[in-house]
Short mmCIF file of C-alpha atoms in Angstrom, two decimals:
data_model
loop_
_atom_site.label_atom_id
_atom_site.label_comp_id
_atom_site.label_asym_id
_atom_site.label_seq_id
_atom_site.Cartn_x
_atom_site.Cartn_y
_atom_site.Cartn_z
CA MET A 369 -74.30 50.98 -60.95
CA ILE A 370 -74.86 48.27 -63.54
CA PHE A 371 -72.01 48.03 -66.05
CA THR A 372 -72.14 46.13 -69.34
CA ARG A 373 -69.21 46.00 -71.77
CA GLY A 374 -69.70 46.23 -75.52
CA SER A 375 -68.44 43.81 -78.16
CA GLY A 376 -70.50 44.56 -81.24
CA TRP A 377 -73.00 42.07 -79.76
CA LEU A 378 -70.45 39.37 -80.70
CA ALA A 379 -69.27 38.22 -77.25
CA ASP A 380 -70.71 37.18 -73.91
CA SER A 381 -68.13 39.12 -71.88
CA GLY A 382 -70.25 42.05 -70.73
CA ARG A 383 -68.94 41.83 -67.16
CA ARG A 384 -65.38 42.60 -68.33
CA GLY A 385 -64.25 45.97 -66.99
CA ALA A 386 -66.74 46.10 -64.12
CA ASP A 387 -63.82 45.81 -61.70
CA LYS A 388 -62.38 49.08 -63.06
CA VAL A 389 -65.72 50.81 -62.58
CA ALA A 390 -65.98 49.39 -59.07
CA ALA A 391 -62.49 50.67 -58.22
CA GLN A 392 -63.70 54.19 -58.96
CA LEU A 393 -67.21 54.05 -57.50
CA ASN A 394 -66.94 51.75 -54.48
CA PRO A 395 -65.02 54.38 -52.46
CA HIS A 396 -68.01 56.70 -53.00
CA ASP A 397 -70.44 54.08 -51.61
CA PHE A 398 -71.73 52.89 -54.99
CA ALA A 399 -72.04 49.16 -55.56
CA VAL A 400 -71.20 47.94 -59.08
CA ALA A 401 -72.71 44.92 -60.84
CA GLY A 402 -71.18 43.65 -64.08
CA VAL A 403 -73.81 42.20 -66.41
CA ALA A 404 -73.31 40.16 -69.58
CA VAL A 405 -76.15 39.95 -72.08
CA ARG A 406 -76.43 37.23 -74.71
CA SER A 407 -74.42 37.69 -77.88
CA SER A 408 -76.11 37.86 -81.28
CA GLY A 409 -74.70 34.38 -81.90
CA GLN A 410 -76.82 33.10 -79.03
CA ALA A 411 -79.97 35.13 -79.54
CA ARG A 412 -81.28 37.92 -81.75
CA PHE A 413 -82.82 41.21 -80.62
CA PRO A 414 -84.78 41.77 -78.37
CA ALA A 415 -83.03 39.17 -76.21
CA GLN A 416 -80.41 41.70 -75.09
CA PRO A 417 -82.86 44.24 -73.58
CA TYR A 418 -84.68 41.30 -71.97
CA ASP A 419 -81.40 40.18 -70.38
CA ILE A 420 -80.36 43.55 -68.98
CA LYS A 421 -83.85 44.28 -67.66
CA GLY A 422 -83.94 40.87 -66.04
CA ALA A 423 -80.70 41.78 -64.26
CA ILE A 424 -82.17 45.11 -63.10
CA ARG A 425 -85.22 43.36 -61.68
CA ARG A 426 -83.07 40.73 -59.96
CA LEU A 427 -80.93 43.36 -58.27
CA ARG A 428 -84.04 45.12 -57.02
CA ALA A 429 -85.55 41.87 -55.80
CA ASN A 430 -82.36 41.15 -53.83
CA ALA A 431 -81.60 44.73 -52.78
CA LYS A 432 -81.82 43.94 -49.08
CA THR A 433 -79.45 40.97 -49.40
CA TYR A 434 -76.84 43.04 -51.28
CA HIS A 435 -77.39 46.21 -49.18
CA LEU A 436 -78.57 48.22 -52.19
CA ASP A 437 -80.99 51.11 -52.51
CA PRO A 438 -83.63 49.85 -54.98
CA ASP A 439 -84.66 53.43 -55.77
CA ARG A 440 -81.18 54.42 -56.99
CA VAL A 441 -80.17 52.16 -59.86
CA ALA A 442 -77.98 53.49 -62.67
CA ILE A 443 -76.62 51.81 -65.79
CA MET A 444 -73.41 52.32 -67.78
CA GLY A 445 -71.96 50.74 -70.91
CA ASP A 446 -69.76 51.36 -73.94
CA SER A 447 -70.39 50.76 -77.67
CA SER A 448 -72.97 47.96 -77.95
CA GLY A 449 -73.04 48.11 -74.15
CA GLY A 450 -73.88 51.80 -74.55
CA TRP A 451 -76.74 50.76 -76.80
CA THR A 452 -77.88 48.28 -74.14
CA THR A 453 -77.66 51.10 -71.60
CA ALA A 454 -79.74 53.44 -73.74
CA MET A 455 -82.33 50.78 -74.54
CA ALA A 456 -82.75 49.89 -70.87
CA ALA A 457 -83.03 53.55 -69.88
CA VAL A 458 -85.71 54.55 -72.40
CA THR A 459 -87.84 51.38 -72.12
CA GLY A 460 -88.11 50.97 -68.36
CA ASP A 461 -91.36 49.19 -67.47
CA ILE A 462 -92.63 49.18 -71.07
CA PRO A 463 -94.55 45.87 -71.07
CA ALA A 464 -93.75 44.91 -74.66
CA LEU A 465 -90.02 45.01 -73.93
CA GLU A 466 -89.94 43.44 -70.46
CA GLY A 467 -89.40 39.91 -71.73
CA ASP A 468 -89.52 36.78 -69.59
CA VAL A 469 -85.94 36.58 -68.34
CA GLY A 470 -85.47 36.10 -64.61
CA VAL A 471 -87.58 37.37 -61.77
CA ARG A 472 -90.75 39.33 -62.52
CA GLY A 473 -92.46 41.97 -60.43
CA PRO A 474 -89.84 44.60 -59.53
CA SER A 475 -89.45 47.61 -61.81
CA SER A 476 -86.90 47.53 -64.65
CA ALA A 477 -86.57 51.33 -64.73
CA VAL A 478 -83.25 53.02 -63.94
CA GLN A 479 -82.62 56.43 -62.40
CA ALA A 480 -79.60 57.46 -64.51
CA ALA A 481 -77.81 56.30 -67.67
CA VAL A 482 -74.17 56.72 -68.75
CA ALA A 483 -73.63 55.72 -72.38
CA PHE A 484 -70.18 55.71 -74.01
CA TYR A 485 -70.37 56.02 -77.83
CA PRO A 486 -73.68 54.15 -78.20
CA PRO A 487 -75.09 53.01 -81.56
CA THR A 488 -78.63 54.33 -81.95
CA ASP A 489 -80.06 54.57 -85.47
CA PHE A 490 -78.30 51.84 -87.44
CA LEU A 491 -79.53 53.17 -90.80
CA GLN A 492 -77.75 56.50 -90.31
CA MET A 493 -74.35 55.08 -89.41
CA ASP A 494 -72.83 54.68 -92.88
CA ALA A 495 -73.59 58.27 -93.89
CA HIS A 496 -71.47 59.58 -91.02
CA VAL A 497 -68.73 56.99 -90.50
CA PRO A 498 -65.25 58.50 -91.14
CA ASP A 499 -63.37 57.67 -94.34
CA HIS A 500 -66.38 55.94 -95.88
CA GLY A 501 -66.07 53.11 -93.40
CA LYS A 502 -62.63 51.92 -94.56
CA ALA A 503 -61.33 51.23 -91.04
CA PHE A 504 -64.62 49.64 -90.01
CA ASN A 505 -64.61 47.31 -93.02
CA GLU A 506 -60.99 46.33 -92.43
CA GLY A 507 -61.60 45.67 -88.76
CA PHE A 508 -64.62 43.43 -89.33
CA GLY A 509 -63.60 41.91 -92.67
CA LEU A 510 -66.54 43.49 -94.51
CA THR A 511 -67.14 45.50 -97.67
CA GLY A 512 -70.52 47.11 -97.02
CA CYS A 513 -69.82 48.79 -93.68
CA HIS A 514 -72.75 48.79 -91.24
CA SER A 515 -75.19 47.94 -94.03
CA ASP A 516 -73.27 44.76 -94.85
CA ALA A 517 -75.29 41.59 -94.35
CA GLN A 518 -72.53 40.37 -92.00
CA SER A 519 -72.21 43.58 -89.96
CA PRO A 520 -72.65 43.48 -86.18
CA GLU A 521 -75.94 45.37 -86.48
CA SER A 522 -77.27 42.98 -89.14
CA GLY A 523 -76.20 40.07 -86.97
CA LEU A 524 -78.08 41.48 -84.01
CA LEU A 525 -81.31 41.75 -85.98
CA GLY A 526 -80.88 38.63 -88.10
CA CYS A 527 -81.23 40.52 -91.39
CA PRO A 528 -79.32 43.12 -93.43
CA ILE A 529 -80.32 46.38 -91.79
CA THR A 530 -81.37 47.96 -95.10
CA ALA A 531 -83.79 45.08 -95.70
CA CYS A 532 -85.62 45.24 -92.36
CA PRO A 533 -86.29 48.87 -91.38
CA ASP A 534 -89.04 47.83 -88.97
CA LYS A 535 -86.58 45.75 -86.95
CA VAL A 536 -84.06 48.62 -87.07
CA ALA A 537 -86.69 50.98 -85.66
CA ALA A 538 -87.57 48.51 -82.91
CA ALA A 539 -83.90 48.35 -81.89
CA ASN A 540 -83.46 52.13 -81.95
CA PRO A 541 -83.51 53.87 -78.53
CA LEU A 542 -84.83 57.01 -80.23
CA THR A 543 -88.04 55.15 -81.04
CA TYR A 544 -88.96 55.01 -77.35
CA THR A 545 -87.69 58.40 -76.23
CA GLY A 546 -90.53 60.51 -74.90
CA ILE A 547 -92.93 57.60 -74.45
CA GLY A 548 -92.40 56.99 -70.75
CA ARG A 549 -90.34 58.49 -67.98
CA THR A 550 -86.72 58.79 -69.12
CA PRO A 551 -83.89 59.18 -66.59
CA PRO A 552 -81.08 61.73 -66.97
CA PHE A 553 -78.47 60.73 -69.56
CA LEU A 554 -74.73 61.33 -69.68
CA ILE A 555 -73.41 60.51 -73.17
CA LEU A 556 -69.69 60.46 -74.03
CA HIS A 557 -68.34 60.11 -77.57
CA GLY A 558 -65.07 60.67 -79.44
CA GLU A 559 -65.22 62.56 -82.72
CA GLN A 560 -62.52 60.29 -84.22
CA ASP A 561 -64.60 57.15 -83.66
CA VAL A 562 -64.36 54.98 -86.81
CA ILE A 563 -66.65 52.24 -85.45
CA VAL A 564 -69.66 54.13 -84.11
CA PRO A 565 -69.90 57.62 -85.65
CA HIS A 566 -70.13 60.54 -83.23
CA HIS A 567 -73.38 61.46 -85.01
CA GLN A 568 -75.08 58.53 -83.28
CA SER A 569 -74.72 60.21 -79.89
CA ARG A 570 -75.78 63.52 -81.40
CA LEU A 571 -79.02 61.89 -82.49
CA LEU A 572 -79.66 60.54 -79.00
CA HIS A 573 -78.85 63.79 -77.21
CA ASP A 574 -81.00 65.88 -79.54
CA LYS A 575 -83.95 63.50 -79.32
CA LEU A 576 -83.77 63.50 -75.53
CA ALA A 577 -83.62 67.30 -75.51
CA ALA A 578 -86.57 67.56 -77.90
CA ALA A 579 -88.58 65.24 -75.64
CA GLY A 580 -87.92 67.50 -72.65
CA ASP A 581 -85.56 65.11 -70.90
CA ASP A 582 -82.27 65.86 -69.15
CA ALA A 583 -79.21 65.01 -71.23
CA ARG A 584 -75.53 65.86 -71.25
CA LEU A 585 -73.32 65.11 -74.26
CA MET A 586 -69.54 65.16 -73.76
CA SER A 587 -67.63 65.25 -77.07
CA PHE A 588 -63.92 64.50 -77.38
CA PRO A 589 -62.31 65.84 -80.58
CA LYS A 590 -59.22 63.62 -80.25
CA ALA A 591 -60.79 60.40 -78.98
CA GLY A 592 -61.60 57.29 -80.95
CA HIS A 593 -63.45 54.08 -80.15
CA GLY A 594 -62.74 52.05 -77.03
CA THR A 595 -61.52 55.01 -74.98
CA ASP A 596 -64.18 55.00 -72.26
CA PHE A 597 -61.87 55.02 -69.24
CA ALA A 598 -59.34 57.30 -70.97
CA MET A 599 -62.11 59.86 -71.43
CA LEU A 600 -62.32 60.13 -67.65
CA SER A 601 -58.63 60.03 -66.77
CA ASP A 602 -56.25 60.75 -69.66
CA ASP A 603 -55.50 64.42 -70.35
CA ALA A 604 -54.42 63.78 -73.95
CA THR A 605 -57.70 62.01 -74.72
CA ARG A 606 -59.67 64.77 -72.98
CA GLU A 607 -57.94 67.67 -74.73
CA GLY A 608 -60.48 70.04 -76.29
CA ALA A 609 -63.46 68.18 -74.84
CA TYR A 610 -66.70 70.15 -74.74
CA GLU A 611 -70.17 69.54 -73.38
CA GLU A 612 -73.73 70.27 -74.38
CA THR A 613 -76.49 70.00 -71.83
CA ALA A 614 -80.25 69.99 -72.04
CA HIS A 615 -82.43 70.43 -68.98
CA ALA A 616 -86.15 69.88 -69.45
CA GLY A 617 -85.68 70.33 -73.20
CA HIS A 618 -83.78 73.61 -73.05
CA PRO A 619 -80.20 73.23 -74.35
CA PRO A 620 -77.92 76.19 -73.49
CA GLY A 621 -75.46 75.31 -76.27
CA PRO A 622 -71.96 73.84 -76.23
CA ARG A 623 -69.18 74.91 -73.92
CA MET A 624 -65.66 73.74 -73.30
CA ALA A 625 -65.24 71.07 -70.66
CA ASP A 626 -62.66 71.56 -67.95
CA ARG A 627 -61.20 69.33 -65.29
CA GLY A 628 -64.01 70.24 -62.95
CA LEU A 629 -66.49 68.79 -65.42
CA LEU A 630 -64.41 65.69 -66.09
CA PRO A 631 -62.99 64.71 -62.72
CA ARG A 632 -60.58 61.79 -62.59
CA THR A 633 -62.31 59.81 -59.85
CA ALA A 634 -65.75 61.28 -59.27
CA PRO A 635 -68.96 59.25 -59.05
CA VAL A 636 -71.45 59.71 -61.86
CA LEU A 637 -74.33 60.15 -59.45
CA ASN A 638 -74.54 62.68 -56.67
CA ARG A 639 -75.71 60.52 -53.78
CA ASN A 640 -76.92 63.59 -51.87
CA ARG A 641 -79.56 64.34 -54.46
CA PRO A 642 -82.98 62.70 -54.59
CA SER A 643 -83.69 59.81 -56.95
CA GLY A 644 -84.19 60.94 -60.53
CA SER A 645 -81.84 63.95 -60.30
CA SER A 646 -79.34 64.80 -63.00
CA ALA A 647 -76.40 62.55 -63.68
#
C-alpha cells in the first residue's frame, strides 16, 4: 500500500501518517510505503503524477529486495493526496503521463485505489462548496474560493483555474476514466467538508460507474475535512454513513453502512482474492 498525505499541494510532507496506515495494515501482511510528491511551490502539474508513478515503478523494480508482490500494489491518499491517488489509478501506463522521474521499465499501474475526499474537477468546486466558501476563504486567506488566483488549485496549475480550462481538464482524473484499465476504487467523503465539496467524490464515483468500472463511495453525513482515520474508527464520525457501489457499471443504489462495512482494523484489500479484484 502506497500512502500519500494531502496538503493542498502546499507541502512536501506526503509521508506523514504512513506510520498510522502501517499500524493497521502490517498485521494483515501488507507493506506500507509513504510517498511525498513535490509541492506546487517546487513544481507545477504534472510533476506530482510523475513523482507518484516514479515511486510505483521503483517499488516494483525493488519488489524482491523489499519482499513485495509486484502484482498487488494499491494506493491511498487524502485530499490532494486523494487526487494524487486518483490520478495515479486512472493513468497507469499512459505514456503521456509517465514522466521521467526515477526508474523506467516497470509498470506504473496499481491494482486498487483508496481516495479520501479527493478533488477532481476544479471548476465545479465553488458551485458546491458549503456556505459559499466562507470557511475555505478564511482558512486560506482568500476571497475568490477555489477560483481565486492564489487558491491551491491555481497554484498547482500555475494559473487561475478559470483562465486555463485546458490545464484543469488535464489535471482532472475524470478526463482519463475509461481510457485504459482502471482498478477498483474505494472513495470516502464527508458531507460537511468545507474544503473539498462532497460533490467532487460524487463526480468521480459516477464517472467510474458510467465507464463500467468498479467503485464504492462511502459518504459520511457528519464528517468534515481531515477525518480520514476517524472515518474508519470513530463511531461519532461514522454515524449515518452510507455506501453506493457500482460493479461493472451497474450501481445498485445507496444503502446504510454498518460496522461490518466499516471495520475498525480491516485491510482494504482482500489478500485471498486475485489481483484486480474489488477493494
